[in-house]
XYZ file of C-alpha atoms in Angstrom:
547
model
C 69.277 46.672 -36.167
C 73.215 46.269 -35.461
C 75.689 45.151 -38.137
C 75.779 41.677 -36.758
C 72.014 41.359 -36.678
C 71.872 42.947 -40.088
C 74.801 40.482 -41.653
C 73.048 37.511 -39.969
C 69.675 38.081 -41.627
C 71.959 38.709 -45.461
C 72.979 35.400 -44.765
C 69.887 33.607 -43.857
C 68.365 35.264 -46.660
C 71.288 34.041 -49.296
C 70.872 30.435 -47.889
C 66.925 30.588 -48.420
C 67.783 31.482 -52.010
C 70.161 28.542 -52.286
C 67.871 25.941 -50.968
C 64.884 27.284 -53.469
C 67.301 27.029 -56.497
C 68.585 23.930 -56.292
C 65.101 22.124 -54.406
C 63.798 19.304 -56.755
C 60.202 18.100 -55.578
C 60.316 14.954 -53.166
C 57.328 13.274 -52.546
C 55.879 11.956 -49.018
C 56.446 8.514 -47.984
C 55.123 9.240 -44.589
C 52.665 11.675 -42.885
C 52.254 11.902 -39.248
C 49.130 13.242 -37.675
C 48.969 16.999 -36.876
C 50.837 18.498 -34.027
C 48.071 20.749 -32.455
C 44.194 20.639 -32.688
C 42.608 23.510 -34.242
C 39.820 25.835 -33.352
C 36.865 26.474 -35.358
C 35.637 29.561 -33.943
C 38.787 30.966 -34.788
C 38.696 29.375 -38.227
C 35.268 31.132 -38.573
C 36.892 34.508 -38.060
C 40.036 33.520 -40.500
C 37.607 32.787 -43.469
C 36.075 36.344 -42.718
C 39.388 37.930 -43.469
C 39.954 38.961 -40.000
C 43.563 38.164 -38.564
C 44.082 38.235 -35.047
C 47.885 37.325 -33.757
C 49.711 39.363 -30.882
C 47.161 41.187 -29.814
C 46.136 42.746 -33.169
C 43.705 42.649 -35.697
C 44.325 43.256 -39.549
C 41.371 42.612 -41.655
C 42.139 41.319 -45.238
C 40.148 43.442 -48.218
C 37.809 41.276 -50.335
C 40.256 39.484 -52.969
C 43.053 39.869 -51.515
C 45.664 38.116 -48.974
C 47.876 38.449 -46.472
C 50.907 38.011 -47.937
C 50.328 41.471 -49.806
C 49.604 43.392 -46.256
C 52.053 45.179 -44.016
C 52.549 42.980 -40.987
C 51.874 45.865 -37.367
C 54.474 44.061 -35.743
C 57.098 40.929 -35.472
C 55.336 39.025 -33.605
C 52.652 39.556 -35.498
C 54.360 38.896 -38.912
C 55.522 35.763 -37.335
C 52.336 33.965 -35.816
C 51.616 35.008 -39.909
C 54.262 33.219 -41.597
C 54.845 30.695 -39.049
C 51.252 29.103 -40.784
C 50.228 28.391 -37.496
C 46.632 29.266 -38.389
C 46.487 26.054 -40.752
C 45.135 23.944 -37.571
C 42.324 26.138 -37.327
C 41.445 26.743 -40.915
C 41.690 22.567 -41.279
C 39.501 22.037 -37.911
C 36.481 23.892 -39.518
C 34.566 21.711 -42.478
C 32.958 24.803 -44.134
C 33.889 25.507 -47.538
C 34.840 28.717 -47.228
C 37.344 28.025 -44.791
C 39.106 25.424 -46.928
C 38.819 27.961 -49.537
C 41.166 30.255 -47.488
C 43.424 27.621 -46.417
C 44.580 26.372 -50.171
C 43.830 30.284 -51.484
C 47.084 31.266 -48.417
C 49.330 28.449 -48.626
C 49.885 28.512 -52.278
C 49.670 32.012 -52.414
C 52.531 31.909 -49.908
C 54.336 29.965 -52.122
C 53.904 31.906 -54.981
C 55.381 34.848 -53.258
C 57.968 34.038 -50.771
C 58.148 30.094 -52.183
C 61.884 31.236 -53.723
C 63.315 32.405 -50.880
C 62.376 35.941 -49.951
C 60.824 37.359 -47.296
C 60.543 38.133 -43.640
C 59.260 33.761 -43.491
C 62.682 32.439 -43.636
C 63.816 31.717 -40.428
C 64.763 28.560 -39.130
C 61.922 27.936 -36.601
C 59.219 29.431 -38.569
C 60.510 26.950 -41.814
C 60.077 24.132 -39.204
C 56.682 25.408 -38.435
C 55.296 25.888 -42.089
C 56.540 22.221 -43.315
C 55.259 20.695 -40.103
C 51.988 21.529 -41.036
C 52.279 21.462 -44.503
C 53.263 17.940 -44.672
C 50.772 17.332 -41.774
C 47.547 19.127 -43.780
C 48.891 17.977 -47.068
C 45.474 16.353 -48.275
C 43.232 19.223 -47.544
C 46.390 21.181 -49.504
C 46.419 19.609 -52.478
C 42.864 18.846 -52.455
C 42.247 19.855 -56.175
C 45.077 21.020 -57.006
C 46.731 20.979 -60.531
C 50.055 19.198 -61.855
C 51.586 22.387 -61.742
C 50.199 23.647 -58.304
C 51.525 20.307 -56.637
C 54.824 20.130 -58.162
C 55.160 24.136 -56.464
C 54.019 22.416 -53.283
C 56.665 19.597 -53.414
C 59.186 21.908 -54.618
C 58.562 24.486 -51.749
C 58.730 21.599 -49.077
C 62.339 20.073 -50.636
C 63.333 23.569 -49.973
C 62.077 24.150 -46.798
C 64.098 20.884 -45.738
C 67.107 21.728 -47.349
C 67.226 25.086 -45.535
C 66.628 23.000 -42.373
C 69.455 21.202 -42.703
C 71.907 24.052 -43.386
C 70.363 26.702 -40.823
C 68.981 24.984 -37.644
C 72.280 25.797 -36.172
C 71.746 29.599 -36.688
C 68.192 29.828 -35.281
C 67.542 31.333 -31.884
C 68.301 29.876 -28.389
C 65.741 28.195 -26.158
C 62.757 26.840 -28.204
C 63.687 28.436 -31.109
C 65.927 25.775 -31.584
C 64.170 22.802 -31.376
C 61.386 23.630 -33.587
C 63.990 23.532 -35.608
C 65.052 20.667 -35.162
C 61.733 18.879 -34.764
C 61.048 20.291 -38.436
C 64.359 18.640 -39.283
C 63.820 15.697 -38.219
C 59.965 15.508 -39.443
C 61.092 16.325 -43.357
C 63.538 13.435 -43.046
C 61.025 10.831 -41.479
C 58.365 12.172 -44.299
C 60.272 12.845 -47.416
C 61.806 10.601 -49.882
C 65.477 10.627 -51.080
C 66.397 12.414 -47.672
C 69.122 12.284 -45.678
C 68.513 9.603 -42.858
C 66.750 10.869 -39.511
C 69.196 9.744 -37.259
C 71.885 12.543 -36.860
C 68.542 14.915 -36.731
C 67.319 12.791 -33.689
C 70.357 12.799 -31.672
C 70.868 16.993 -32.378
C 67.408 16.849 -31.015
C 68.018 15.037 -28.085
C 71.235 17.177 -27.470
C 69.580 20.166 -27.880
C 66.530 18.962 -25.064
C 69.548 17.799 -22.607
C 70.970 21.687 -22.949
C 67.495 22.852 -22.904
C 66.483 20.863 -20.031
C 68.121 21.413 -16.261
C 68.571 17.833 -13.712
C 65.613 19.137 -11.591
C 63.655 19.270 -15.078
C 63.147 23.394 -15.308
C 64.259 25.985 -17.934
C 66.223 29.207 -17.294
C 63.536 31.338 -18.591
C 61.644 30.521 -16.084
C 58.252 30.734 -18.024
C 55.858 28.021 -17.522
C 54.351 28.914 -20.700
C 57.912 27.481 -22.102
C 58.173 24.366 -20.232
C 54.456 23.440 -21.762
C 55.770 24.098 -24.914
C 58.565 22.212 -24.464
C 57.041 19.447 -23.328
C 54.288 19.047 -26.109
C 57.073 19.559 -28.577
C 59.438 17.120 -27.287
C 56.186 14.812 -26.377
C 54.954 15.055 -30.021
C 58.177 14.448 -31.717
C 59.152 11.446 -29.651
C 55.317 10.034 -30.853
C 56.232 10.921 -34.514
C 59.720 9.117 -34.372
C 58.676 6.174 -32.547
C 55.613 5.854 -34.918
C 58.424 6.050 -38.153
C 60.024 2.873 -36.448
C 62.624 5.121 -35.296
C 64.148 5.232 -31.579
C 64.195 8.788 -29.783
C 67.153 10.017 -28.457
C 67.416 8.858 -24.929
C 68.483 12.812 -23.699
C 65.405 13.648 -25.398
C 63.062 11.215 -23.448
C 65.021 11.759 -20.315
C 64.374 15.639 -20.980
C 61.002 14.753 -21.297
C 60.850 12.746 -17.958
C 62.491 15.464 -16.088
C 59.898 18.051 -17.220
C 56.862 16.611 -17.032
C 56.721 16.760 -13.134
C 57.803 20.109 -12.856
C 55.245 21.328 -15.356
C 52.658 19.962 -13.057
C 53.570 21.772 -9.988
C 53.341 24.970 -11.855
C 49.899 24.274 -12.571
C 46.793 25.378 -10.219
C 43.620 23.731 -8.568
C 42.014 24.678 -12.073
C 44.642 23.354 -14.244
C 46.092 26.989 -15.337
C 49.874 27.542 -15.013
C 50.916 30.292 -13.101
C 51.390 33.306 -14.892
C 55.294 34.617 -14.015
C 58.068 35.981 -16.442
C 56.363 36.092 -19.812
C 53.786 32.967 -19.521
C 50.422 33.266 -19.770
C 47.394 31.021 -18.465
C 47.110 28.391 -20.894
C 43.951 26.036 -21.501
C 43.104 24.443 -18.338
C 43.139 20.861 -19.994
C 46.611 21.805 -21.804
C 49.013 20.115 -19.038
C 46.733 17.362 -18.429
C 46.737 16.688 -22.389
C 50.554 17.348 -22.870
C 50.799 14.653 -19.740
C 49.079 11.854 -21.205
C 50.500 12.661 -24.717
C 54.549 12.242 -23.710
C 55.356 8.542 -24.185
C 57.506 8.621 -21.369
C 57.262 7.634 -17.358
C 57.619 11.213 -15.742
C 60.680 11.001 -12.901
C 59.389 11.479 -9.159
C 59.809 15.261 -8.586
C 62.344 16.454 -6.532
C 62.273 18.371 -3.425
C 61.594 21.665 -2.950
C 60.625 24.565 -5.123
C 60.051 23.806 -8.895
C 61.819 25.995 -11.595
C 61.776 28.204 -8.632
C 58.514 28.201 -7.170
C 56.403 26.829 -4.678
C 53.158 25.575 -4.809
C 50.404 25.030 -2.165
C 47.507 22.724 -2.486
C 44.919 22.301 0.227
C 41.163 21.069 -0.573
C 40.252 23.399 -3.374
C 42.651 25.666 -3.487
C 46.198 26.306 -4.792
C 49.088 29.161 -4.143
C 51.742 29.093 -6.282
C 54.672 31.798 -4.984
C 57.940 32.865 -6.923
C 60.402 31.838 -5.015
C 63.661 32.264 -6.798
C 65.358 35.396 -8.392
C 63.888 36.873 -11.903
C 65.667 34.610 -14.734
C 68.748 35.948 -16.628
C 68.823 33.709 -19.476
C 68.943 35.082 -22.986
C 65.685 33.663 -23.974
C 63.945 35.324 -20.964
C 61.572 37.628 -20.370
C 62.134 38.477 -16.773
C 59.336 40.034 -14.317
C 60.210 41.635 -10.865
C 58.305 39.558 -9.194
C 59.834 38.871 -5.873
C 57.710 36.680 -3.950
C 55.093 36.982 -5.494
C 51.937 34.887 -5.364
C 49.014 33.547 -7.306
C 45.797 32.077 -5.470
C 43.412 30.106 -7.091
C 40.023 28.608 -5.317
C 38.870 25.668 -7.518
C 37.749 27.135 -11.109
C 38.193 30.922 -10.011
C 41.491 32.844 -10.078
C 41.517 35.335 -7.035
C 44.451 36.302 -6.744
C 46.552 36.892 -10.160
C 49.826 38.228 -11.868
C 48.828 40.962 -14.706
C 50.255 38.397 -16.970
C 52.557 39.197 -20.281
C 51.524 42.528 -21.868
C 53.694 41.533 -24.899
C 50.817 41.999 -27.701
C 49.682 44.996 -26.275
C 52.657 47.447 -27.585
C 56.103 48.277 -25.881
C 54.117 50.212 -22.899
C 52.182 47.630 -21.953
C 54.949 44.756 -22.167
C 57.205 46.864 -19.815
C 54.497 47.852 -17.132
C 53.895 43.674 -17.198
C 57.199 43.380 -15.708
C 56.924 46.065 -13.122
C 56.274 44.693 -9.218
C 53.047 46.234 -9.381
C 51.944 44.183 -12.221
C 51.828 41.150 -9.243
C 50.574 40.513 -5.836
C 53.678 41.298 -3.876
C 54.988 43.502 -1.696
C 56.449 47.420 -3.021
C 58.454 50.218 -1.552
C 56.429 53.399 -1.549
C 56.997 56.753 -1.379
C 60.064 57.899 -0.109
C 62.566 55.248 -0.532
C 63.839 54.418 -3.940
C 63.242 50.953 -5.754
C 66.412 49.433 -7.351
C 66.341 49.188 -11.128
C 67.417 45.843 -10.695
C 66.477 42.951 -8.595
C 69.554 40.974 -8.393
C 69.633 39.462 -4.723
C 68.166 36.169 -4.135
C 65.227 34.512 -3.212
C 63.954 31.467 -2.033
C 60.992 29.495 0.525
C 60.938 26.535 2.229
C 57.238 24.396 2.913
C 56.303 23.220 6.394
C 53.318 20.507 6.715
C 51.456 20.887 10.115
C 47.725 19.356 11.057
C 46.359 22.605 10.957
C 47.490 23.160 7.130
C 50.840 24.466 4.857
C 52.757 27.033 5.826
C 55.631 29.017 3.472
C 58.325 31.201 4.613
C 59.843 33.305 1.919
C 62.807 35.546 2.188
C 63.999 38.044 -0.506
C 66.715 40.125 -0.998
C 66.020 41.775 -3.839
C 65.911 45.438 -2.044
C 68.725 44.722 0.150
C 71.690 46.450 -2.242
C 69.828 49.782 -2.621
C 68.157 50.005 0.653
C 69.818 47.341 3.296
C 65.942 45.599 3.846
C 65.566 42.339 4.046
C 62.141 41.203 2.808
C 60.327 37.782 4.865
C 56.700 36.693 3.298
C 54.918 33.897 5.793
C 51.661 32.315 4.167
C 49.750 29.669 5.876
C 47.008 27.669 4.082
C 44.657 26.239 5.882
C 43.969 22.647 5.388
C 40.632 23.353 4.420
C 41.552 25.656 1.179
C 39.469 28.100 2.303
C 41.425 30.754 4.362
C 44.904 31.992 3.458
C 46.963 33.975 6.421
C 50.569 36.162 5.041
C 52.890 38.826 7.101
C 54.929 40.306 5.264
C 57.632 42.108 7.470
C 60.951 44.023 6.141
C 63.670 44.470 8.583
C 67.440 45.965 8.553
C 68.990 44.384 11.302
C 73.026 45.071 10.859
C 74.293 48.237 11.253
C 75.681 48.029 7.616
C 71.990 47.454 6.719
C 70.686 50.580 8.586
C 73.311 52.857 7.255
C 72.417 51.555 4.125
C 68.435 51.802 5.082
C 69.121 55.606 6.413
C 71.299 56.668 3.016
C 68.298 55.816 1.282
C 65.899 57.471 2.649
C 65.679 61.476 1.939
C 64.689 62.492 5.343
C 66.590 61.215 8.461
C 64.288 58.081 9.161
C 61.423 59.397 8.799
C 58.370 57.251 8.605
C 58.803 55.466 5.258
C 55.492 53.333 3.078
C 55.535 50.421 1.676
C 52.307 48.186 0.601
C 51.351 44.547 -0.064
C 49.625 44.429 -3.145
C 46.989 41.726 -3.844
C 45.867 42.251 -7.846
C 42.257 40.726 -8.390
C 41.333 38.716 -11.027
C 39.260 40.285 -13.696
C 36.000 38.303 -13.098
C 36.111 39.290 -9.484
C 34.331 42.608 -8.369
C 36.407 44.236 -5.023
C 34.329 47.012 -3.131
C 36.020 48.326 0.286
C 34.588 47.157 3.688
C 35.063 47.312 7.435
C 35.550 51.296 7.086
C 38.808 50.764 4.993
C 40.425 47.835 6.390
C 39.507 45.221 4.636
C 37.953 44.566 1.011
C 35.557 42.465 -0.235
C 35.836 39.955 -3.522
C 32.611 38.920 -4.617
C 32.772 35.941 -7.203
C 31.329 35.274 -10.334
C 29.298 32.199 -8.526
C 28.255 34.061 -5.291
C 30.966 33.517 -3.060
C 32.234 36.416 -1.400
C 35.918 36.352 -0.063
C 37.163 38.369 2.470
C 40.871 40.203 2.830
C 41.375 41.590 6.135
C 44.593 43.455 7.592
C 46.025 44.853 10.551
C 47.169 47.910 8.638
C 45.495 51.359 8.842
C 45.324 52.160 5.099
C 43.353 49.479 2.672
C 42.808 51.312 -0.979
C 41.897 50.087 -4.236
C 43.228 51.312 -7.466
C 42.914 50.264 -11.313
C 44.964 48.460 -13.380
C 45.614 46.415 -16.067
C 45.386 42.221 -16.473
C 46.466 41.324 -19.801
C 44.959 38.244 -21.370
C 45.892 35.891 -24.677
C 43.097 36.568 -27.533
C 41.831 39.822 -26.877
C 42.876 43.254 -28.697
C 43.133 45.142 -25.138
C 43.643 44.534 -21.546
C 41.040 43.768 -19.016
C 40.122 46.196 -16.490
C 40.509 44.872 -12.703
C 41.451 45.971 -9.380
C 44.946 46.035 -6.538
C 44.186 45.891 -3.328
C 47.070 47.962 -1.764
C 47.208 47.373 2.257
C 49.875 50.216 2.956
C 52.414 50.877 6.096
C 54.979 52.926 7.426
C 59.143 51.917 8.030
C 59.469 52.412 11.914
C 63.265 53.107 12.752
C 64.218 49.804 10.638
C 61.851 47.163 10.888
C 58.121 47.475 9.652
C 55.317 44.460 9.555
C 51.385 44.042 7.887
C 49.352 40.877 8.666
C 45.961 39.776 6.561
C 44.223 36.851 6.269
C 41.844 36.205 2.787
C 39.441 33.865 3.876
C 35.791 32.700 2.231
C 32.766 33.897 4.450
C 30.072 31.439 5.199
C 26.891 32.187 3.202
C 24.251 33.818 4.982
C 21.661 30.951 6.650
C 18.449 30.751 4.416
């Protein structure tokens, strides 16, 4: 940690102090419904003692809580403190597990409810009193005079630390949960300061947040779902105060909401680039109907950078733009990239985030062969950064969708020029790519022939296609092609002009398990001719065999 991070964290630490020693309990005039639904099987596991945030589990002794355990990592410490487990632990009706909750939030307070600790951060403050204020019945079910006037104390505090540190809190989303926890302990508790400046900082903060063609700079979908429940859910809360949103923050809204949608596929999962992970497949469809706003018609072409193909059942969603450099990102090398979903099965996936999974697994997540794109092999050496652009433009014809993708992501280190063409058919149920590099300029064949150690000399690349988990891939057609047999029967087949078909393991990393999945990469391999090199497939569903 750096002197400025380390002076930063003095400070927020001083100001949680301040807030707890001068709070004065305020009661609540108001109490909005819960911001998330919980889940009872994972409330079950909570009331066992077993914790299981970022990817690992800690399991509590008998008498004992958390708050007395080392914490394996940040993230972990933070899903801890952040009290997001509350929704669960409130969604279950079993004694035990109410037992838990009370037994953890005023233990919580009894430790860190002055100020200390690693839970005093702006966005994790906004988290706890959202849902303390939220679950404050089942909280204080019980509870003595001197219990409750802790609780009341604790949430003053919490608001008063709001109010002097949302500025200080992290970019991106960070920031409004902030905010939203701002503005929720002002609509809820008495004697506060009014709601209004909190509403417009909100609404300036989703306006910054919040690009015209409705997409985020990290590029996550994961991010622009949670930004669009949050800004959804507060907009409910202050219209149901008799307040007015901020019209930046329902215009955010607006511009989001169709956006999100195109990232989603025929199954309702978002795609899976630059940090985001699957989702629930009812989680954009419930964040949809939720936002009390009319979304704006989406604009044309790609969406936060990528482009999505729907025919009957089936969806391709392709990354079309270059990896995000925003601060809040968590950029993937993912060039072109593509994700192909047939009704309710992934078939062809992104590894996903490995962030939960240690610092090895979060970096390979990022790598190109963490996705279904195309590599440089042996012999020619991959850039450490991808910095030239990309983008794809969508064609309509009777016959189905076709994409043409260009990316120049290898063109400063090598001179290549990347081209992906896809064509859906209309039916959904055959997909058709060439992927061909090329270095047509002379400036782009020195560059091509300076990179390669031998004087052109045939050179490999590969198109990889990474199967999803569920999906068992055996070779066929004497190594040109493989075959994906689903988990309902239905047996896909990826064909290719190219010599060289091979399958190798790796790694798909999924929310709410302690280790990666085992799957499969198809890798359909070729040589760099002179300067120009080409491999055609088609993945298409075979017919089932006649009864």
């Amino acid at each position: 940690m750096g002197v400025i991070d380390q002076a930063a964290e003095l400070r927020a630490s001083l100001e949680a102090k301040r807030a707890c020693w001068g709070a004065e309990p305020r009661a609540l005039v108001w109490q909005p419904e819960p911001p998330a639904e919980g889940d009872a099987a994972a409330a079950r596991r909570l009331a066992q003692g077993v914790l299981l945030f970022d990817g690992r589990i800690v399991a509590i002794p008998p008498g004992r809580q958390p708050w007395t355990l080392p914490c394996p990592s940040p993230a972990w410490s933070a899903a801890l403190h952040g009290h997001g487990w509350i929704d669960d632990l409130s969604a279950s009706n079993h004694a035990q597990s109410r037992r838990v909750l009370i037994g953890w939030v005023h233990g919580w307070i009894e430790v860190f409810g002055r100020g200390s600790g690693p839970g005093w951060r702006p966005e994790l403050a906004a988290r706890r009193l959202i849902r303390w204020i939220a679950h404050a019945t089942d909280l204080l079910n019980g509870a003595d005079a001197a219990t409750s006037h802790a609780f009341f104390r604790t949430l003053s505090a919490h608001a008063r630390f709001l109010d002097r540190r949302w500025r200080h809190s992290g970019p991106g989303l960070a920031r409004l949960e902030a905010l939203s926890g701002q503005v929720y302990a002002r609509l809820s508790l008495e004697r506060g300061m009014p709601a209004e400046e909190a509403i417009a900082q909100l609404g300036k903060a989703a306006e910054a947040m919040v690009d015209p063609d409705g997409a985020l700079a990290s590029r996550n979908p994961e991010d622009l779902l949670r930004l669009v429940e949050m800004l959804g859910w507060t907009a409910e809360v202050i219209e149901a105060a008799g307040k007015r949103a901020d019209p930046r923050h329902l215009n955010a809204l607006s511009r989001a909401l169709p956006v999100l949608g195109r990232l989603c596929h025929a199954d309702g999962r978002l795609a899976r680039f630059h940090g985001g992970r699957a989702g629930a497949t009812d989680a954009v469809t419930r964040a949809a109907a939720a936002a009390p706003v009319t979304p704006m018609p989406p604009a044309e072409g790609p969406a936060m950078g990528f482009v999505n193909l729907k025919s009957g059942a089936s969806s391709l969603i392709l990354d079309a733009a270059s990896p995000p450099k925003a601060e809040t990102a968590c950029p993937h090398r993912s060039p072109l990239a593509l994700e192909f979903t047939h009704g309710s099965q992934p078939i062809l996936v992104s590894a996903g985030t490995g962030r939960g999974f240690g610092p090895e697994a979060d970096a390979e997540s990022r790598q190109m062969r963490a996705h279904s794109c195309m590599v440089l092999g042996e012999g020619v050496q991959e850039p450490h950064e991808l910095s030239g652009a990309v983008s794809a433009r969508v064609t309509e014809e009777a016959d189905g969708i076709w994409a043409l993708g260009e990316s120049m992501a290898f063109h400063a280190s090598t001179g290549l020029r990347h081209e992906r063409r896809l064509h859906l058919a209309r039916s959904g149920l055959a997909l058709s790519g060439e992927d061909t590099l090329v270095a047509g300029s002379a400036e782009e064949r020195a560059r091509l022939t300076s990179a390669m150690p031998e004087d052109l000399a045939p050179r490999r690349f590969a198109a990889l296609f990474l199967a999803h988990p569920d999906i068992a891939v055996e070779p066929a057609l004497n190594g040109r092609a493989a075959l994906l047999r689903l988990p309902d029967g239905a047996k896909w087949m990826l064909r290719t002009d190219s010599q060289s078909v091979a399958l190798r393991p790796v790694r798909y990393f999924e929310t709410g398990r302690t280790h990666p999945r085992a799957t499969k990469q198809i890798v359909v391999s070729g040589e760099i001719l002179q300067y120009w090199a080409r491999i055609t497939w088609t993945l298409e569903r075979l017919a089932p065999a006649p009864v």
